[in-house]
């Protein structure tokens, strides 16, 4: 089928939840994606932070081939070889003790919310404080689409049509420490925070806010939960974004890049917290399958190699510096943000036309929050890839209405 035929068929047959870019992707190689016409795109979207090793990584493919010939699925009623070593690895990287595997980010977020309630109930059953059920989340956050995670997700357009959601979630103003303190009480079972907000536009949570959240949780035994689904696993040049501040969350959530392109998510928890769940209380059919876990072990082995994460930080600094230079030339860039290779340029105008223009020029990128260009490239990109992107963006941004208007004003002045 041609691209047009597929697009037409999708229009009739899919639930209309996506507004796709007009690309029929057929293969990928390194940092490049190819469409059905053989056109090449330099990928600064990375399958939404999933393709951290780019496309067709030879070691990932070798592990995939080998394991797929042995075992695709066994369910969690049996053992397979790879969950235990992967759990051990994730636990040691995060400073936590135990791991639960699922398939997607939203699932581990829901899992963490369930765990927080179960743990609070277990801790306080004897004292009779059964009302310790609240979850504090942060305004502007995104945690997922299932009912639990959705209740902690800020944009009204995502939540409103589906209400009533899971009760007990309250929002704290972003980086407002006194609002956090006022909102916190012994009724709170957990504080759930994206260390760097991704969908929200690459907005970092401040160190003071994070530390206050951790300290408040420590004061009552509530759980401090770090959602590192987008910012974790090397994206910022550290295994976890929270490590920048020396934080010690009770629960850490990862997903997107974990199995190098296959669905896999993990919830990591302190031992005492994890013990709040017993057989039958929580589970999944597919989560933590042998192929996914083996690929995750390979992924972690690769990003753990000497120099890998240093390079992510280095290229990230270079990337942001080039965007800042562009900001010096063009008024349409309001702010450049980010950490490692989680980077954003906030514009003064909507970014949809920029995404479109970049696509025509052979670059894949994403716009979130209407005006925020968000870059989540494979962690293997190099400076020359960044240079190519900047060179392509310059004329596209310069052609935006704001730049045109400002130019005219100067001419008249
Ligand atoms: C993507 C994302 C999720 C949801 O993950 P899914 O795999 O899409 O369910 C949750 N939290 C954050 C921070 C994310 O970026």
PDB file of C-alpha atoms in Angstrom, residues 173-308:
ATOM      1  CA  UNK A 173       2.070  24.709  42.359  1.00  0.00           C
ATOM      2  CA  UNK A 174       5.238  24.123  40.377  1.00  0.00           C
ATOM      3  CA  UNK A 175       8.368  24.974  42.354  1.00  0.00           C
ATOM      4  CA  UNK A 176       6.308  26.725  45.060  1.00  0.00           C
ATOM      5  CA  UNK A 177       7.881  25.347  48.227  1.00  0.00           C
ATOM      6  CA  UNK A 178       5.514  27.101  50.613  1.00  0.00           C
ATOM      7  CA  UNK A 179       2.486  25.769  48.713  1.00  0.00           C
ATOM      8  CA  UNK A 180       4.062  22.319  48.947  1.00  0.00           C
ATOM      9  CA  UNK A 181       4.486  22.694  52.711  1.00  0.00           C
ATOM     10  CA  UNK A 182       0.920  23.980  53.096  1.00  0.00           C
ATOM     11  CA  UNK A 183      -0.453  21.126  51.004  1.00  0.00           C
ATOM     12  CA  UNK A 184       1.426  18.439  52.875  1.00  0.00           C
ATOM     13  CA  UNK A 185      -0.158  16.706  55.860  1.00  0.00           C
ATOM     14  CA  UNK A 186      -0.174  13.297  57.556  1.00  0.00           C
ATOM     15  CA  UNK A 187      -2.995  12.401  55.153  1.00  0.00           C
ATOM     16  CA  UNK A 188      -0.482  12.330  52.295  1.00  0.00           C
ATOM     17  CA  UNK A 189       0.624   8.838  51.266  1.00  0.00           C
ATOM     18  CA  UNK A 190       2.993   9.951  48.509  1.00  0.00           C
ATOM     19  CA  UNK A 191       4.434  12.876  46.605  1.00  0.00           C
ATOM     20  CA  UNK A 192       4.770  12.052  42.907  1.00  0.00           C
ATOM     21  CA  UNK A 193       7.211  14.191  40.895  1.00  0.00           C
ATOM     22  CA  UNK A 194       8.643  14.175  37.378  1.00  0.00           C
ATOM     23  CA  UNK A 195      12.187  15.319  38.111  1.00  0.00           C
ATOM     24  CA  UNK A 196      12.202  17.186  34.807  1.00  0.00           C
ATOM     25  CA  UNK A 197       8.744  17.653  33.314  1.00  0.00           C
ATOM     26  CA  UNK A 198       8.787  16.280  29.770  1.00  0.00           C
ATOM     27  CA  UNK A 199       5.378  16.741  28.130  1.00  0.00           C
ATOM     28  CA  UNK A 200       5.071  19.908  30.179  1.00  0.00           C
ATOM     29  CA  UNK A 201       7.847  21.431  28.069  1.00  0.00           C
ATOM     30  CA  UNK A 202      11.160  20.279  29.587  1.00  0.00           C
ATOM     31  CA  UNK A 203      10.587  22.155  32.823  1.00  0.00           C
ATOM     32  CA  UNK A 204      13.011  21.241  35.606  1.00  0.00           C
ATOM     33  CA  UNK A 205      11.745  20.940  39.157  1.00  0.00           C
ATOM     34  CA  UNK A 206      13.940  23.110  41.356  1.00  0.00           C
ATOM     35  CA  UNK A 207      16.395  21.590  43.802  1.00  0.00           C
ATOM     36  CA  UNK A 208      14.787  23.328  46.767  1.00  0.00           C
ATOM     37  CA  UNK A 209      11.338  21.987  45.853  1.00  0.00           C
ATOM     38  CA  UNK A 210      12.636  18.442  45.345  1.00  0.00           C
ATOM     39  CA  UNK A 211      14.535  18.485  48.618  1.00  0.00           C
ATOM     40  CA  UNK A 212      11.556  19.893  50.494  1.00  0.00           C
ATOM     41  CA  UNK A 213       9.345  17.144  49.032  1.00  0.00           C
ATOM     42  CA  UNK A 214      11.802  14.469  50.107  1.00  0.00           C
ATOM     43  CA  UNK A 215      12.157  15.934  53.579  1.00  0.00           C
ATOM     44  CA  UNK A 216       8.381  16.270  54.076  1.00  0.00           C
ATOM     45  CA  UNK A 217       7.936  12.642  53.009  1.00  0.00           C
ATOM     46  CA  UNK A 218      10.655  11.541  55.425  1.00  0.00           C
ATOM     47  CA  UNK A 219       8.943  13.383  58.262  1.00  0.00           C
ATOM     48  CA  UNK A 220       5.779  11.233  58.054  1.00  0.00           C
ATOM     49  CA  UNK A 221       6.886   8.100  56.179  1.00  0.00           C
ATOM     50  CA  UNK A 222       5.042   9.141  53.017  1.00  0.00           C
ATOM     51  CA  UNK A 223       6.653   7.953  49.783  1.00  0.00           C
ATOM     52  CA  UNK A 224       8.753  10.257  47.655  1.00  0.00           C
ATOM     53  CA  UNK A 225       8.191   8.941  44.113  1.00  0.00           C
ATOM     54  CA  UNK A 226      10.378  10.050  41.199  1.00  0.00           C
ATOM     55  CA  UNK A 227       8.819   9.642  37.752  1.00  0.00           C
ATOM     56  CA  UNK A 228      11.948   9.273  35.609  1.00  0.00           C
ATOM     57  CA  UNK A 229      10.078   7.740  32.700  1.00  0.00           C
ATOM     58  CA  UNK A 230      11.258  10.444  30.301  1.00  0.00           C
ATOM     59  CA  UNK A 231      14.236  12.036  32.058  1.00  0.00           C
ATOM     60  CA  UNK A 232      15.783   8.853  33.460  1.00  0.00           C
ATOM     61  CA  UNK A 233      18.092   6.121  32.131  1.00  0.00           C
ATOM     62  CA  UNK A 234      20.840   8.324  30.789  1.00  0.00           C
ATOM     63  CA  UNK A 235      18.765  11.004  29.083  1.00  0.00           C
ATOM     64  CA  UNK A 236      20.289  13.806  31.164  1.00  0.00           C
ATOM     65  CA  UNK A 237      23.796  12.332  31.145  1.00  0.00           C
ATOM     66  CA  UNK A 238      23.145  10.674  34.494  1.00  0.00           C
ATOM     67  CA  UNK A 239      21.424   7.353  35.085  1.00  0.00           C
ATOM     68  CA  UNK A 240      18.675   9.287  36.842  1.00  0.00           C
ATOM     69  CA  UNK A 241      17.975  13.008  36.748  1.00  0.00           C
ATOM     70  CA  UNK A 242      17.444  13.079  40.536  1.00  0.00           C
ATOM     71  CA  UNK A 243      21.084  12.088  41.065  1.00  0.00           C
ATOM     72  CA  UNK A 244      22.102  15.630  40.192  1.00  0.00           C
ATOM     73  CA  UNK A 245      20.803  16.671  43.605  1.00  0.00           C
ATOM     74  CA  UNK A 246      21.835  13.592  45.566  1.00  0.00           C
ATOM     75  CA  UNK A 247      18.190  12.702  46.246  1.00  0.00           C
ATOM     76  CA  UNK A 248      17.069   9.309  47.544  1.00  0.00           C
ATOM     77  CA  UNK A 249      13.514   8.638  46.368  1.00  0.00           C
ATOM     78  CA  UNK A 250      11.594   5.756  47.965  1.00  0.00           C
ATOM     79  CA  UNK A 251      10.212   4.739  44.587  1.00  0.00           C
ATOM     80  CA  UNK A 252      11.614   5.369  41.092  1.00  0.00           C
ATOM     81  CA  UNK A 253       9.752   4.804  37.809  1.00  0.00           C
ATOM     82  CA  UNK A 254      11.370   4.197  34.429  1.00  0.00           C
ATOM     83  CA  UNK A 255      10.061   3.059  31.062  1.00  0.00           C
ATOM     84  CA  UNK A 256      10.541   4.636  27.636  1.00  0.00           C
ATOM     85  CA  UNK A 257      14.108   3.645  26.584  1.00  0.00           C
ATOM     86  CA  UNK A 258      14.517   0.733  29.003  1.00  0.00           C
ATOM     87  CA  UNK A 259      14.228  -2.158  26.508  1.00  0.00           C
ATOM     88  CA  UNK A 260      15.794  -0.286  23.581  1.00  0.00           C
ATOM     89  CA  UNK A 261      12.530  -0.077  21.622  1.00  0.00           C
ATOM     90  CA  UNK A 262      10.330  -2.802  23.069  1.00  0.00           C
ATOM     91  CA  UNK A 263       7.748  -2.043  25.768  1.00  0.00           C
ATOM     92  CA  UNK A 264       9.121  -2.412  29.277  1.00  0.00           C
ATOM     93  CA  UNK A 265       8.727  -0.377  32.448  1.00  0.00           C
ATOM     94  CA  UNK A 266      10.088  -0.781  35.937  1.00  0.00           C
ATOM     95  CA  UNK A 267       9.088   0.392  39.382  1.00  0.00           C
ATOM     96  CA  UNK A 268      11.934   0.334  41.904  1.00  0.00           C
ATOM     97  CA  UNK A 269      11.279   0.568  45.629  1.00  0.00           C
ATOM     98  CA  UNK A 270      12.893   0.334  49.020  1.00  0.00           C
ATOM     99  CA  UNK A 271      12.581  -3.107  50.546  1.00  0.00           C
ATOM    100  CA  UNK A 272      10.240  -2.091  53.362  1.00  0.00           C
ATOM    101  CA  UNK A 273       7.962  -0.336  50.879  1.00  0.00           C
ATOM    102  CA  UNK A 274       7.966  -3.218  48.403  1.00  0.00           C
ATOM    103  CA  UNK A 275       6.923  -5.578  51.195  1.00  0.00           C
ATOM    104  CA  UNK A 276       3.523  -3.879  51.281  1.00  0.00           C
ATOM    105  CA  UNK A 277       2.632  -5.986  48.238  1.00  0.00           C
ATOM    106  CA  UNK A 278       2.212  -9.742  48.466  1.00  0.00           C
ATOM    107  CA  UNK A 279       1.418 -12.370  45.791  1.00  0.00           C
ATOM    108  CA  UNK A 280      -1.811 -11.604  43.976  1.00  0.00           C
ATOM    109  CA  UNK A 281      -2.085  -7.954  45.015  1.00  0.00           C
ATOM    110  CA  UNK A 282      -0.615  -6.619  41.781  1.00  0.00           C
ATOM    111  CA  UNK A 283       0.549  -8.126  38.502  1.00  0.00           C
ATOM    112  CA  UNK A 284       0.682  -8.139  34.720  1.00  0.00           C
ATOM    113  CA  UNK A 285       0.533 -10.715  31.935  1.00  0.00           C
ATOM    114  CA  UNK A 286       3.264  -9.347  29.710  1.00  0.00           C
ATOM    115  CA  UNK A 287       5.424  -7.224  31.993  1.00  0.00           C
ATOM    116  CA  UNK A 288       9.077  -8.190  32.213  1.00  0.00           C
ATOM    117  CA  UNK A 289       9.174 -10.700  29.379  1.00  0.00           C
ATOM    118  CA  UNK A 290      12.431 -12.448  28.477  1.00  0.00           C
ATOM    119  CA  UNK A 291      13.155 -10.548  25.260  1.00  0.00           C
ATOM    120  CA  UNK A 292      12.472  -7.167  26.858  1.00  0.00           C
ATOM    121  CA  UNK A 293      14.539  -7.900  29.957  1.00  0.00           C
ATOM    122  CA  UNK A 294      17.445  -9.194  27.932  1.00  0.00           C
ATOM    123  CA  UNK A 295      17.387  -6.090  25.748  1.00  0.00           C
ATOM    124  CA  UNK A 296      17.226  -3.912  28.853  1.00  0.00           C
ATOM    125  CA  UNK A 297      20.324  -5.610  30.251  1.00  0.00           C
ATOM    126  CA  UNK A 298      22.078  -4.876  26.969  1.00  0.00           C
ATOM    127  CA  UNK A 299      20.841  -1.274  26.956  1.00  0.00           C
ATOM    128  CA  UNK A 300      22.091  -0.645  30.499  1.00  0.00           C
ATOM    129  CA  UNK A 301      25.397  -2.352  29.736  1.00  0.00           C
ATOM    130  CA  UNK A 302      25.919  -0.021  26.780  1.00  0.00           C
ATOM    131  CA  UNK A 303      25.042   3.244  28.539  1.00  0.00           C
ATOM    132  CA  UNK A 304      27.191   2.191  31.487  1.00  0.00           C
ATOM    133  CA  UNK A 305      30.342   1.951  29.356  1.00  0.00           C
ATOM    134  CA  UNK A 306      33.079   4.443  30.202  1.00  0.00           C
ATOM    135  CA  UNK A 307      32.490   7.796  28.564  1.00  0.00           C
ATOM    136  CA  UNK A 308      28.945   7.121  27.285  1.00  0.00           C
TER     137      UNK A 308
END
